XYZ file of C-alpha atoms in Angstrom:
695
model
C 4.969 -29.705 -5.625
C 6.963 -28.223 -8.179
C 7.513 -24.114 -7.601
C 6.288 -23.067 -11.106
C 3.205 -25.097 -10.051
C 2.482 -23.429 -7.212
C 2.958 -20.162 -9.455
C 0.490 -21.180 -12.056
C -1.575 -21.977 -9.373
C -2.201 -18.497 -7.807
C -2.283 -17.398 -11.192
C -5.112 -19.429 -11.987
C -6.745 -17.915 -9.132
C -6.146 -14.482 -10.155
C -7.904 -15.582 -13.766
C -11.027 -16.471 -11.960
C -11.304 -13.071 -9.748
C -10.927 -10.953 -13.242
C -13.603 -13.965 -14.885
C -15.931 -13.558 -11.761
C -15.299 -9.952 -12.293
C -16.362 -10.188 -16.249
C -19.693 -11.805 -14.748
C -20.782 -9.331 -13.061
C -20.155 -6.615 -14.963
C -22.254 -8.310 -17.837
C -24.581 -8.505 -15.119
C -24.942 -5.586 -14.112
C -24.651 -3.725 -17.222
C -28.165 -5.934 -18.213
C -30.395 -4.280 -15.719
C -32.356 -1.709 -16.960
C -30.896 2.595 -16.659
C -34.586 4.167 -15.769
C -36.371 7.319 -17.924
C -34.610 9.089 -20.246
C -33.871 11.767 -17.961
C -31.618 9.680 -15.568
C -29.903 7.861 -18.705
C -29.144 11.318 -19.959
C -27.628 12.269 -16.019
C -25.473 9.322 -15.610
C -23.632 10.189 -19.498
C -22.631 12.983 -18.023
C -21.227 11.289 -14.832
C -19.727 8.272 -17.014
C -18.331 11.174 -20.106
C -16.907 13.367 -17.597
C -14.724 10.381 -15.256
C -13.514 9.166 -18.350
C -12.009 12.613 -19.520
C -10.354 12.663 -16.710
C -8.996 10.052 -16.385
C -7.771 9.537 -19.661
C -5.753 13.122 -19.465
C -4.441 11.947 -15.337
C -2.490 9.046 -17.332
C -2.006 10.864 -20.416
C 0.112 13.296 -18.590
C 0.563 9.698 -15.748
C 2.737 8.485 -18.622
C 4.821 11.077 -19.394
C 6.253 10.464 -16.015
C 6.711 6.876 -16.216
C 8.355 6.653 -19.879
C 11.203 8.950 -17.696
C 11.135 7.059 -15.319
C 11.318 3.547 -18.093
C 14.357 4.979 -19.315
C 15.801 6.306 -16.120
C 15.947 2.142 -15.108
C 16.197 0.660 -17.857
C 20.105 3.203 -18.076
C 20.416 3.163 -14.726
C 20.318 -0.458 -14.003
C 21.976 -1.401 -17.461
C 25.038 0.638 -16.794
C 25.663 -0.307 -13.226
C 24.548 -4.106 -12.737
C 24.675 -5.594 -16.704
C 21.634 -4.726 -19.140
C 19.468 -8.460 -17.645
C 18.692 -6.562 -15.116
C 18.533 -3.422 -16.417
C 15.713 -4.834 -19.160
C 13.743 -6.508 -16.426
C 13.094 -4.218 -13.530
C 12.491 -1.905 -16.665
C 10.020 -3.734 -18.007
C 8.552 -5.302 -14.577
C 8.033 -1.097 -13.849
C 5.714 -0.670 -16.930
C 3.865 -4.048 -15.819
C 2.770 -2.414 -12.265
C 2.051 0.822 -13.833
C -0.183 -0.676 -16.152
C -2.180 -3.257 -14.636
C -2.673 -0.248 -11.381
C -3.760 1.877 -14.314
C -6.235 -0.867 -15.975
C -7.926 -2.193 -12.194
C -8.785 1.837 -11.500
C -9.981 2.199 -14.749
C -12.299 -1.224 -15.134
C -13.808 -0.365 -11.295
C -14.269 3.321 -12.854
C -15.808 2.678 -15.894
C -18.389 0.032 -13.911
C -18.644 2.387 -11.481
C -20.052 4.806 -13.016
C -22.703 2.331 -14.825
C -24.080 0.558 -11.576
C -24.866 4.338 -9.637
C -27.437 4.578 -12.155
C -29.041 1.068 -12.355
C -28.683 1.432 -8.001
C -30.766 3.933 -8.787
C -33.387 2.116 -11.063
C -33.036 -0.556 -8.243
C -33.722 1.242 -5.541
C -37.698 1.382 -6.677
C -37.783 -2.173 -5.494
C -36.502 -1.350 -2.403
C -33.163 -1.688 0.103
C -32.070 -5.095 -0.737
C -31.831 -5.019 -4.336
C -30.386 -1.700 -4.263
C -28.006 -3.335 -2.327
C -27.541 -5.747 -4.438
C -26.855 -3.777 -7.483
C -24.685 -1.226 -5.820
C -22.728 -4.311 -3.648
C -21.916 -5.949 -7.003
C -21.142 -2.777 -9.129
C -18.229 -2.867 -5.845
C -17.275 -5.705 -6.416
C -15.519 -5.438 -9.933
C -13.266 -3.044 -8.474
C -12.076 -4.981 -5.974
C -12.141 -7.988 -7.315
C -9.682 -6.873 -10.667
C -7.578 -5.266 -7.671
C -6.825 -8.185 -6.129
C -7.331 -9.851 -9.482
C -4.805 -7.982 -11.277
C -2.034 -7.456 -8.569
C -1.549 -12.046 -8.548
C -1.266 -12.330 -12.012
C 1.338 -9.486 -12.728
C 3.057 -10.147 -9.445
C 3.218 -14.180 -10.114
C 2.965 -14.424 -13.890
C 5.929 -11.708 -13.859
C 7.437 -14.526 -11.571
C 7.338 -16.968 -13.082
C 8.331 -15.838 -16.709
C 11.712 -14.947 -15.242
C 11.780 -17.611 -13.635
C 10.976 -19.390 -16.671
C 13.849 -17.019 -18.541
C 16.488 -18.592 -16.065
C 17.239 -15.736 -14.220
C 18.532 -16.370 -10.851
C 15.646 -15.215 -7.375
C 17.758 -12.218 -6.645
C 17.481 -10.628 -9.963
C 14.115 -12.005 -10.373
C 13.031 -10.143 -6.909
C 14.683 -7.058 -7.565
C 12.744 -6.965 -11.648
C 9.464 -7.263 -9.091
C 10.426 -4.311 -7.060
C 10.665 -2.707 -10.503
C 7.072 -3.977 -10.798
C 5.788 -2.194 -6.855
C 6.948 0.825 -7.998
C 5.233 1.266 -11.402
C 1.814 0.314 -9.389
C 2.818 2.407 -6.644
C 3.800 5.727 -8.690
C 0.584 4.850 -10.422
C -1.162 4.827 -6.935
C 0.095 8.216 -5.878
C -0.735 9.689 -9.050
C -4.195 8.444 -8.723
C -4.898 9.378 -5.577
C -3.821 13.226 -4.865
C -5.489 13.372 -8.612
C -8.514 12.144 -8.114
C -8.784 13.540 -4.932
C -8.060 17.019 -5.745
C -10.489 16.303 -8.197
C -13.209 15.074 -5.854
C -12.952 17.235 -3.107
C -12.400 20.626 -4.888
C -15.758 19.730 -6.954
C -17.656 18.868 -3.807
C -15.907 21.828 -1.496
C -17.307 23.951 -3.930
C -20.593 22.588 -5.206
C -21.481 22.421 -0.737
C -20.053 26.344 -0.084
C -22.080 28.018 -2.670
C -24.734 25.857 -3.145
C -25.547 24.280 0.555
C -24.467 28.094 2.053
C -24.493 30.341 0.038
C -27.335 29.901 -2.546
C -29.769 27.227 0.476
C -30.173 24.519 -1.851
C -30.211 20.992 -1.251
C -27.207 18.723 -2.213
C -27.010 17.584 -5.259
C -29.817 19.377 -6.355
C -29.871 19.916 -10.575
C -29.442 24.195 -10.486
C -26.179 23.570 -8.786
C -23.494 23.715 -12.101
C -21.035 21.818 -10.004
C -23.667 19.276 -9.167
C -22.234 16.369 -12.043
C -18.596 17.655 -11.191
C -19.235 16.505 -7.559
C -20.760 12.651 -8.974
C -17.905 12.130 -11.221
C -14.882 12.934 -8.681
C -17.278 10.180 -6.079
C -15.306 7.983 -9.384
C -11.831 8.821 -9.662
C -11.147 9.709 -6.293
C -13.411 7.468 -4.278
C -12.846 4.645 -6.709
C -10.233 4.705 -9.298
C -8.058 6.296 -6.378
C -8.500 3.539 -3.638
C -8.405 0.467 -6.727
C -4.838 2.229 -7.739
C -3.621 2.783 -3.874
C -5.046 -0.860 -2.985
C -3.686 -2.170 -5.967
C -0.084 -0.905 -5.109
C -0.301 -2.081 -1.507
C -0.880 -5.101 -2.271
C 1.769 -5.735 -5.106
C 3.934 -3.988 -2.582
C 3.380 -6.132 0.259
C 3.684 -9.324 -1.577
C 6.807 -7.941 -3.247
C 8.747 -7.466 -0.108
C 7.347 -10.749 1.468
C 9.419 -12.559 -1.454
C 12.490 -10.694 -1.259
C 12.195 -11.394 3.105
C 11.929 -14.973 2.583
C 14.600 -15.444 0.382
C 17.078 -13.312 2.749
C 15.881 -15.132 5.794
C 15.500 -18.436 3.808
C 18.126 -18.852 0.758
C 17.265 -21.455 -1.333
C 14.179 -22.651 0.095
C 11.898 -21.059 -1.892
C 8.566 -22.408 -1.046
C 9.145 -19.702 1.394
C 9.238 -17.078 -1.582
C 6.208 -18.491 -3.258
C 3.742 -18.419 0.234
C 2.534 -14.747 -0.090
C 1.348 -15.997 -3.670
C -0.373 -19.306 -2.583
C -1.643 -17.266 0.453
C -3.411 -14.232 -1.694
C -4.493 -16.890 -4.551
C -6.595 -18.925 -1.649
C -8.013 -14.940 -0.243
C -9.330 -14.554 -3.868
C -11.154 -17.706 -3.543
C -12.706 -17.266 -0.824
C -13.472 -12.970 -1.355
C -15.419 -13.981 -4.529
C -17.479 -16.950 -1.581
C -17.211 -13.589 0.478
C -19.264 -11.856 -1.780
C -22.326 -14.174 -2.229
C -23.241 -13.710 1.207
C -23.676 -10.047 0.794
C -27.489 -9.853 1.351
C -29.969 -7.654 3.424
C -30.853 -9.196 6.593
C -33.988 -9.400 8.083
C -32.490 -6.345 10.962
C -32.677 -4.426 7.402
C -29.453 -3.298 8.523
C -27.270 -2.662 4.903
C -23.515 -2.108 7.485
C -24.379 -5.509 8.713
C -24.941 -7.638 5.258
C -21.823 -6.194 4.113
C -19.964 -7.120 7.213
C -21.145 -10.748 6.749
C -19.430 -11.422 3.370
C -15.855 -9.355 4.655
C -16.721 -11.702 7.952
C -17.034 -14.987 5.595
C -14.080 -14.604 3.855
C -11.887 -13.833 6.840
C -13.125 -17.078 8.402
C -12.803 -18.924 5.546
C -9.276 -17.708 4.551
C -8.370 -18.312 8.335
C -9.265 -21.326 7.879
C -7.640 -22.262 4.009
C -4.359 -20.883 5.647
C -3.437 -23.247 7.752
C -3.617 -26.747 5.266
C -1.081 -24.194 3.176
C 0.712 -22.796 5.645
C 1.865 -27.358 6.922
C 2.317 -28.072 3.310
C 4.364 -25.506 2.505
C 6.813 -24.486 4.996
C 7.122 -27.573 6.991
C 10.781 -27.715 6.052
C 11.695 -24.264 6.610
C 15.250 -24.161 7.459
C 14.024 -21.179 10.331
C 13.247 -21.845 13.645
C 9.464 -20.870 13.586
C 7.058 -24.028 13.062
C 4.209 -24.244 10.953
C 1.733 -23.299 13.107
C 3.240 -20.148 14.087
C 3.862 -18.863 10.631
C 0.142 -19.539 9.842
C -1.383 -17.727 14.012
C 1.157 -15.641 12.165
C -1.236 -15.124 8.983
C -4.261 -15.075 11.344
C -2.757 -12.429 13.081
C -2.681 -10.580 9.866
C -6.659 -11.063 9.049
C -7.520 -10.877 12.866
C -5.916 -6.810 12.228
C -8.022 -6.410 9.336
C -10.907 -6.822 11.499
C -9.267 -4.365 14.544
C -8.849 -1.792 12.548
C -12.320 -2.445 11.182
C -13.712 -1.520 14.331
C -11.233 1.048 15.344
C -12.761 3.257 12.537
C -16.080 2.386 12.629
C -16.513 3.379 16.701
C -14.518 6.774 15.686
C -16.544 7.531 12.280
C -19.921 5.831 12.290
C -23.126 7.702 13.976
C -24.214 4.945 16.011
C -20.935 5.499 18.122
C -20.197 8.518 20.812
C -17.333 11.047 18.171
C -19.747 11.634 15.471
C -22.857 12.757 17.542
C -20.171 14.819 20.558
C -19.052 16.682 16.884
C -22.617 16.969 16.052
C -23.734 18.538 19.306
C -20.286 20.630 19.294
C -22.353 22.045 15.847
C -24.971 23.943 17.956
C -22.452 26.014 19.661
C -20.951 27.298 16.112
C -18.397 26.486 13.462
C -15.727 26.717 15.410
C -16.679 24.757 18.418
C -17.364 21.856 15.341
C -14.194 22.924 13.949
C -12.459 22.163 17.839
C -14.556 19.348 18.442
C -13.366 17.162 15.223
C -9.839 17.822 15.653
C -10.230 16.337 18.746
C -11.596 13.041 17.366
C -8.781 12.557 14.584
C -6.014 12.993 17.049
C -7.653 10.848 20.059
C -8.369 8.159 16.747
C -4.664 7.185 16.130
C -3.537 6.187 19.903
C -5.572 2.391 18.845
C -4.885 1.885 15.164
C -0.830 2.283 16.298
C -1.006 -0.271 19.800
C -3.318 -2.345 17.735
C -0.942 -2.219 15.259
C 2.475 -2.607 17.177
C 1.003 -4.962 19.383
C 0.607 -7.709 15.681
C 4.405 -6.496 14.916
C 5.691 -7.531 17.996
C 3.459 -10.792 18.288
C 4.924 -11.463 15.045
C 8.173 -11.050 15.131
C 7.908 -13.376 18.309
C 5.500 -16.427 16.943
C 8.121 -16.244 13.847
C 11.272 -16.680 16.612
C 12.412 -13.182 16.248
C 14.450 -14.457 19.568
C 16.894 -16.512 17.853
C 16.075 -15.090 13.874
C 15.922 -11.824 13.109
C 15.360 -12.525 9.623
C 12.616 -15.465 10.527
C 10.794 -12.923 13.041
C 10.907 -10.582 9.903
C 9.908 -12.648 7.392
C 6.599 -13.295 10.213
C 5.769 -9.794 10.134
C 5.731 -9.934 6.437
C 3.534 -13.225 7.094
C 1.079 -10.794 8.599
C 0.984 -7.729 6.273
C 0.361 -10.185 3.633
C -2.510 -12.167 4.684
C -3.437 -8.629 5.469
C -3.356 -7.057 2.247
C -4.730 -10.682 1.007
C -8.577 -9.895 2.120
C -8.390 -6.604 -0.353
C -10.529 -8.288 -2.849
C -13.484 -7.815 -0.094
C -12.185 -5.060 1.530
C -12.282 -3.075 -1.326
C -15.912 -4.577 -2.548
C -16.869 -3.058 0.469
C -15.807 0.771 -0.079
C -16.495 0.952 -3.936
C -20.534 0.172 -2.702
C -19.517 3.892 -1.571
C -19.257 5.781 -4.566
C -21.961 4.147 -6.367
C -24.491 4.762 -3.566
C -23.442 7.656 -3.511
C -23.665 8.893 -7.308
C -27.427 6.739 -7.015
C -28.575 9.581 -4.688
C -27.690 12.377 -6.505
C -29.038 10.181 -10.291
C -32.643 10.151 -7.467
C -32.573 13.974 -6.830
C -31.508 15.365 -9.800
C -34.358 13.056 -12.219
C -36.614 14.493 -9.579
C -37.806 10.501 -8.160
C -40.620 9.917 -5.989
C -39.018 10.760 -2.359
C -39.773 6.934 -2.089
C -36.140 6.224 -3.696
C -34.210 8.500 -1.753
C -35.620 6.436 1.164
C -33.542 3.652 -0.264
C -30.567 5.546 -1.766
C -29.962 8.173 1.271
C -29.186 5.170 3.893
C -27.233 3.363 1.581
C -25.000 6.347 0.935
C -25.203 6.605 5.090
C -23.371 3.642 5.159
C -21.222 3.798 1.980
C -20.152 6.894 4.080
C -18.886 5.105 6.684
C -17.734 1.860 4.724
C -15.258 4.279 2.200
C -13.740 5.823 5.789
C -13.409 2.128 6.893
C -11.036 1.208 3.732
C -9.546 3.727 4.622
C -8.103 2.533 7.894
C -7.651 -0.517 7.020
C -5.282 0.887 3.746
C -3.326 3.056 6.219
C -3.077 0.017 8.297
C -1.508 -2.019 5.839
C 0.750 0.231 4.755
C 2.144 0.520 7.489
C 2.820 -2.580 8.396
C 4.422 -2.612 4.570
C 6.363 0.046 5.305
C 7.869 -1.920 8.038
C 8.539 -5.277 5.707
C 9.700 -2.623 2.658
C 12.242 -0.925 5.362
C 13.539 -3.904 6.669
C 14.035 -5.326 2.944
C 16.520 -2.436 1.767
C 18.110 -2.962 5.567
C 18.860 -6.204 5.205
C 19.577 -6.215 0.979
C 22.378 -2.982 2.209
C 23.958 -6.702 4.526
C 23.684 -8.430 1.116
C 25.078 -6.362 -0.531
C 27.979 -5.777 1.678
C 27.665 -2.776 3.184
C 27.447 -3.174 6.707
C 25.129 0.014 8.061
C 24.386 0.688 11.165
C 21.400 2.820 11.982
C 21.807 4.612 15.349
C 20.152 7.165 16.582
C 23.542 8.682 18.262
C 24.326 9.279 14.809
C 23.475 12.879 13.750
C 23.064 11.377 9.652
C 20.725 9.258 11.124
C 18.491 11.372 12.731
C 19.132 14.164 10.068
C 16.828 11.743 7.617
C 14.863 10.765 10.906
C 14.222 15.036 10.610
C 13.839 15.098 7.096
C 11.613 12.327 6.215
C 9.465 12.352 9.691
C 8.567 15.704 7.234
C 7.667 14.989 4.439
C 3.789 13.939 5.542
C 3.429 17.184 6.689
C 4.825 19.141 3.625
C 2.785 16.109 0.747
C -0.472 16.850 3.085
C 0.038 20.887 2.596
C 0.869 21.272 -1.033
C -2.747 18.523 -1.286
C -4.888 20.506 0.481
C -3.773 23.555 -0.824
C -4.176 22.207 -4.400
C -7.680 21.363 -2.851
C -8.350 25.198 -1.737
C -7.476 26.284 -5.484
C -9.865 24.003 -7.145
C -12.443 25.029 -4.725
C -12.280 28.865 -5.190
C -11.590 27.826 -9.047
C -15.745 26.494 -8.425
C -16.824 29.242 -6.543
C -16.815 31.490 -8.604
C -17.309 29.710 -11.825
C -20.811 28.823 -9.989
C -21.040 31.528 -8.522
C -20.765 33.172 -11.721
C -23.025 30.775 -13.213
C -25.477 31.359 -10.635
C -25.408 35.800 -12.248
C -25.288 35.201 -15.303
C -27.597 32.640 -16.270
C -30.883 33.614 -15.554
C -33.534 31.713 -15.191
C -31.233 28.392 -13.256
C -32.671 29.041 -9.727
C -36.412 28.573 -11.355
C -35.554 25.427 -13.190
C -36.028 27.318 -16.392
C -32.133 27.211 -17.230
C -29.513 24.766 -17.094
C -26.184 25.465 -15.983
C -23.052 24.687 -17.713
C -22.350 21.108 -15.707
C -19.339 20.631 -18.720
C -17.364 24.149 -17.436
C -17.308 22.502 -13.897
C -15.914 19.569 -15.027
C -12.965 21.292 -17.113
C -12.277 23.320 -14.684
C -11.912 21.314 -11.522
C -10.285 19.101 -14.075
C -7.272 21.319 -15.348
C -6.529 22.446 -11.971
C -6.511 18.840 -10.818
C -3.660 17.757 -13.295
C -1.461 20.722 -12.651
C -1.452 20.464 -8.980
C -0.743 16.932 -8.501
C 2.787 17.095 -10.099
C 4.911 18.323 -7.660
C 3.611 16.169 -4.193
C 3.446 13.230 -6.076
C 7.131 13.861 -6.813
C 8.123 14.424 -3.464
C 9.023 10.795 -2.666
C 10.553 9.550 -5.668
C 13.110 12.383 -5.836
C 13.382 12.972 -1.753
C 14.891 9.817 -0.965
C 17.246 9.933 -4.837
C 19.067 13.061 -3.186
C 18.567 12.676 0.292
C 20.597 8.828 -0.454
C 23.208 10.061 -3.709
C 24.264 13.196 -1.393
C 27.878 12.101 -0.533
C 27.205 13.000 3.799
C 24.702 11.358 3.769
C 24.063 8.750 1.575
C 22.145 4.990 3.044
C 22.160 6.135 6.600
C 20.366 9.224 6.741
C 17.885 7.606 3.448
C 17.258 4.773 6.438
C 16.845 7.055 8.928
C 14.420 9.080 5.895
C 12.286 5.863 5.518
C 11.674 5.237 9.337
C 10.630 9.405 9.762
C 8.323 9.327 6.783
C 6.431 5.912 8.129
C 5.955 6.494 11.858
C 4.877 10.321 11.233
C 2.993 9.094 7.530
C 0.693 6.144 9.544
C -0.295 9.141 11.825
C -0.927 11.967 10.147
C -2.794 9.418 7.719
C -4.632 8.305 10.792
C -5.922 11.229 12.339
C -7.042 13.014 8.600
C -8.625 10.302 6.933
C -10.777 9.268 10.583
C -11.830 12.589 11.790
C -12.944 14.195 7.869
C -14.670 10.978 7.928
C -16.541 12.045 11.825
C -16.975 15.501 10.406
C -19.266 14.408 7.326
C -20.787 11.943 9.414
C -21.578 14.473 11.961
C -23.836 16.292 9.312
C -25.129 13.491 7.835
C -26.870 12.909 11.453
C -27.575 16.336 11.776
C -29.404 16.190 8.544
C -31.219 12.535 9.103
C -32.820 14.836 12.062
C -30.848 13.061 15.091
C -30.376 15.795 17.224
C -33.355 17.360 18.542
C -33.883 20.746 17.557
C -31.892 20.787 15.165
C -32.740 20.129 11.135
C -31.269 20.608 7.692
C -30.441 24.472 7.221
C -30.561 25.336 11.044
C -27.188 27.088 12.747
C -26.289 23.139 13.965
C -26.144 22.538 9.948
C -24.497 25.208 8.767
C -21.957 24.497 11.300
C -21.623 21.036 10.113
C -21.045 21.770 6.697
C -18.136 23.877 7.472
C -16.322 21.095 9.145
C -17.176 18.544 6.932
C -15.796 20.672 4.503
C -12.282 20.742 6.094
C -12.727 17.570 6.680
C -13.174 16.305 3.059
C -9.926 17.116 1.714
C -8.168 15.263 4.910
C -10.031 11.833 4.545
C -10.736 11.704 0.342
C -7.090 13.688 -0.794
C -4.284 14.471 1.802
C -4.337 11.651 4.352
C -5.243 8.518 1.857
C -2.034 9.935 -0.264
C -0.131 9.340 1.814
C -0.197 5.634 1.855
C 1.226 4.976 -1.500
C 3.427 8.000 0.083
C 4.946 6.106 2.037
C 5.749 2.689 0.331
C 7.285 4.969 -3.086
C 9.683 6.217 -0.924
C 11.128 2.975 0.415
C 10.640 1.271 -3.223
C 12.957 4.049 -4.833
C 15.617 3.337 -1.859
C 14.943 -0.205 -2.619
C 15.513 0.873 -6.385
C 18.867 2.602 -5.285
C 20.513 0.421 -2.815
C 22.907 -0.716 -5.978
C 24.546 3.346 -5.855
C 24.520 3.921 -2.287
C 27.417 4.410 -0.509
């Protein structure tokens, strides 16, 4: 079949995802929203989230405009205007698509929350269905826009007569645009949500002794807004760029490993298209079973999608890769794709083991809370460090097996392509995984609306278990994102080293070379300074919220008795300003550091290669540690609040210690840890763009 028909097939699958997402959107918007008080609270959350994203994207637009002209002029002056405009336009397409994915998903989520709260009056099954459908919109938009942008731009440039090499370089620019939005969205959204959350918890729960989501807390609306801009829009942007970056990196490696064999270049896009259709089918299987297991319902949908994808990949691989010029047989390449799906399942299982309340790690932290705040922190740190081992072993094993399956022993590039296919197959599951993640902030908000609107206890009996499971699913998705980012980064580094060779720059990355070691040290330091700046930002935002909540409790008489209404908007404004101000510097680190290292004469390509490896290795460990540990702290608090620790309920000393641990873990799991994913990939993409300038 002609290559353009395959591209069209991929685009059609992307359109199918968007179309189904729109169908779900119209379904959700037609559902009842409850009484006027519920609608008023929901409007406040919607307006706060909208205002935040509008301001965030206006700031990012300024940075993106500057980088657009840098890419346009830089490539135009060194390599000719053809590559300059195509790469620059690709950058804009990637940035806009990433922003739209997050924006659209969040706008549905902030409308699904109140409808989920209303649906909770009808029981657990109905509320789960509404919440998941709301989350599925985000997942479908992420993969739909990701595939349409990459496949569509590839098809357009090919039709215009550009060579494959130039088309792929333009797609690297597209990846950079998506990554730029991602790192800002992850950071800004994470700073907002955790600044508001920490401020609300520390003053409301500990000082004032009022419940979570109590309408008397001035920071409660900001907290609910943060769930959406951080866990929905931020996650959407994160996995959009991972999805796009992995696809493009796989295509680049295919062109290097099998020049002239265009089926290998298009193969990752077709995999993505097949998996989208399987994910759509998987969403139809998310229904509450007789056991009433919410997690079981969500995992069943993911399992169906994974099973169908594994079956669908086999004929596609046999068809497209039958005549490939490498030692890898089509069946071996299918096994590489199957490996990617198995890694997805493995990452989900590992993260669930360390963060779910039914397993020992969370219960250990809860028991440690009985003896105080310090022992809670120590136990949480121990879990966060221990949780890094299993994912790293899984990723390492998958990398090794994929390399050998694809014939790496006799052809290094073929082996690297096998790793790329495993990463692509893993990322192809993004639609259903993001749906499970975006379900979390919807149920969290639904519980908050139920509390603030004084709905019957029977409603909270539905929203609370949905929210508790949502906390675990968010942790699972972050584990998936980090694991996929690790594989994607390895693929990107391989593409960087091969692009250097392709450009006639014979560079060896030897550990005995001090230039390479300097790069390793500099790259290894990047995730630490990046995370430190992110944590500082959350601390400053939380401090500002704490002062404002204390001020309102003191100056607005009647808040605690319910006779006066807090100034919710003031807290939203304060944390918005803090998040926008604090996100700039850390977001620029992965852009500026590779440029500086790569262009300094006595460092150059060797040091930049070392920097990439260093950032990948330490970044994966730091990210896994922070996200898993933070989620374990959070669920230990929920374990105590659910009355599962005999003799220690809400407002007990153990609960206070658990709240402290949760507050420490919040910026770990929702700000610094997740933002390291796009940081690693931005650095690698910048390196790829720098190849023509390196010496």
